[in-house]
Amino acid sequence: MIDISILPVYLTAVVALLLLPGPDMLLIASSSMSYGRKVGLFASLGNATSGIILTFLAAMGVSALIAMSPIALNALPLLGGAYLLKMGWDCVRVKASDTPELDESNKIASAFYQRALVSNLLNPKALVFFVMFLPQFVSSNITASSGEQMLALGLLLNVLGLAFNLILVALVGSLGKSLVENAQFRLYQHKFMGLIFILLALWMLSSFAA
């Protein structure tokens, strides 16, 4: 369902996009360093899940309809920014007695899966990206419909993106391995992640102001 003749150009564009630092990379790298590889893995899976959902929406034409709605495009950054601000505030105000122990890693990982999933789905720039990027590589030289081609292109993008993020988690997660075992550090890591969420919220809200 992909025109082989355009595949090299598409893969080159995807690699360039993956190497470009963005909010997803910041969230995955910072969570891996602060909480370890397991949390970074779940954040990567949350990001990949949102990408698959956006791919299906783009293939069905739903995302294009949303992108053409000024009300929807204004509402998304407000909702996403508010969600991230709430997450950031909860992390910043945490007390030492409230910080989870290492045996609660499943709970932390689940929370970061949800945060990565929701923040990316509520990011209007991610939605517009799928609407604008994938159709450029739809070819009229094969029998597959545009929707089928966009689905295949999007799934390939998500597979490559997940592989890239897992490599990032493995590299960055090893840096914070010794730190996550320090109880005092667990207090500061929450405040650090709170600042990351607040920065991501401001980045998302800038979409509304633009």
C-alpha angles and dihedrals in degrees: 000000000000125000103242091209092065096039096093091052091046094049091048090052092047093051090050090051093049092052092051109097113240142154093280092055091046093052095046095044095046094046090049092051094044101041106016138253097304093060091044089052092053091046088053091050091049090052091048092049091054089048092054091049091050090048092055091046091050092047091051093047093242094118091053090056091049092047090055092054112090090197093054094046090051094045096050098062091043092052093042094045092049091049093051093044089054090050091047094049092049090053096045095050095047117125127220091253090055098053112111120245123237091261088065092065091117090059093048092046091050091050092052092047088056094044094050091046097048097040092053094046090051092048107104092198090060090051094049090045093060091046094050103032107045098049090059089071098045108117131206091204095081131059097239115107121247090253092053092048093049090050092052093044092048094049091050089050091051094048091051091044092052091049090051092048092049090054089049091050092050092051100041096035091062090060093061098039095104093041098056090063091061112094094206091051091055089065093053094042089061091052090047091052089047089059090048091053091048091050090049090049091053090047090052094045088053086069088063093048093046 
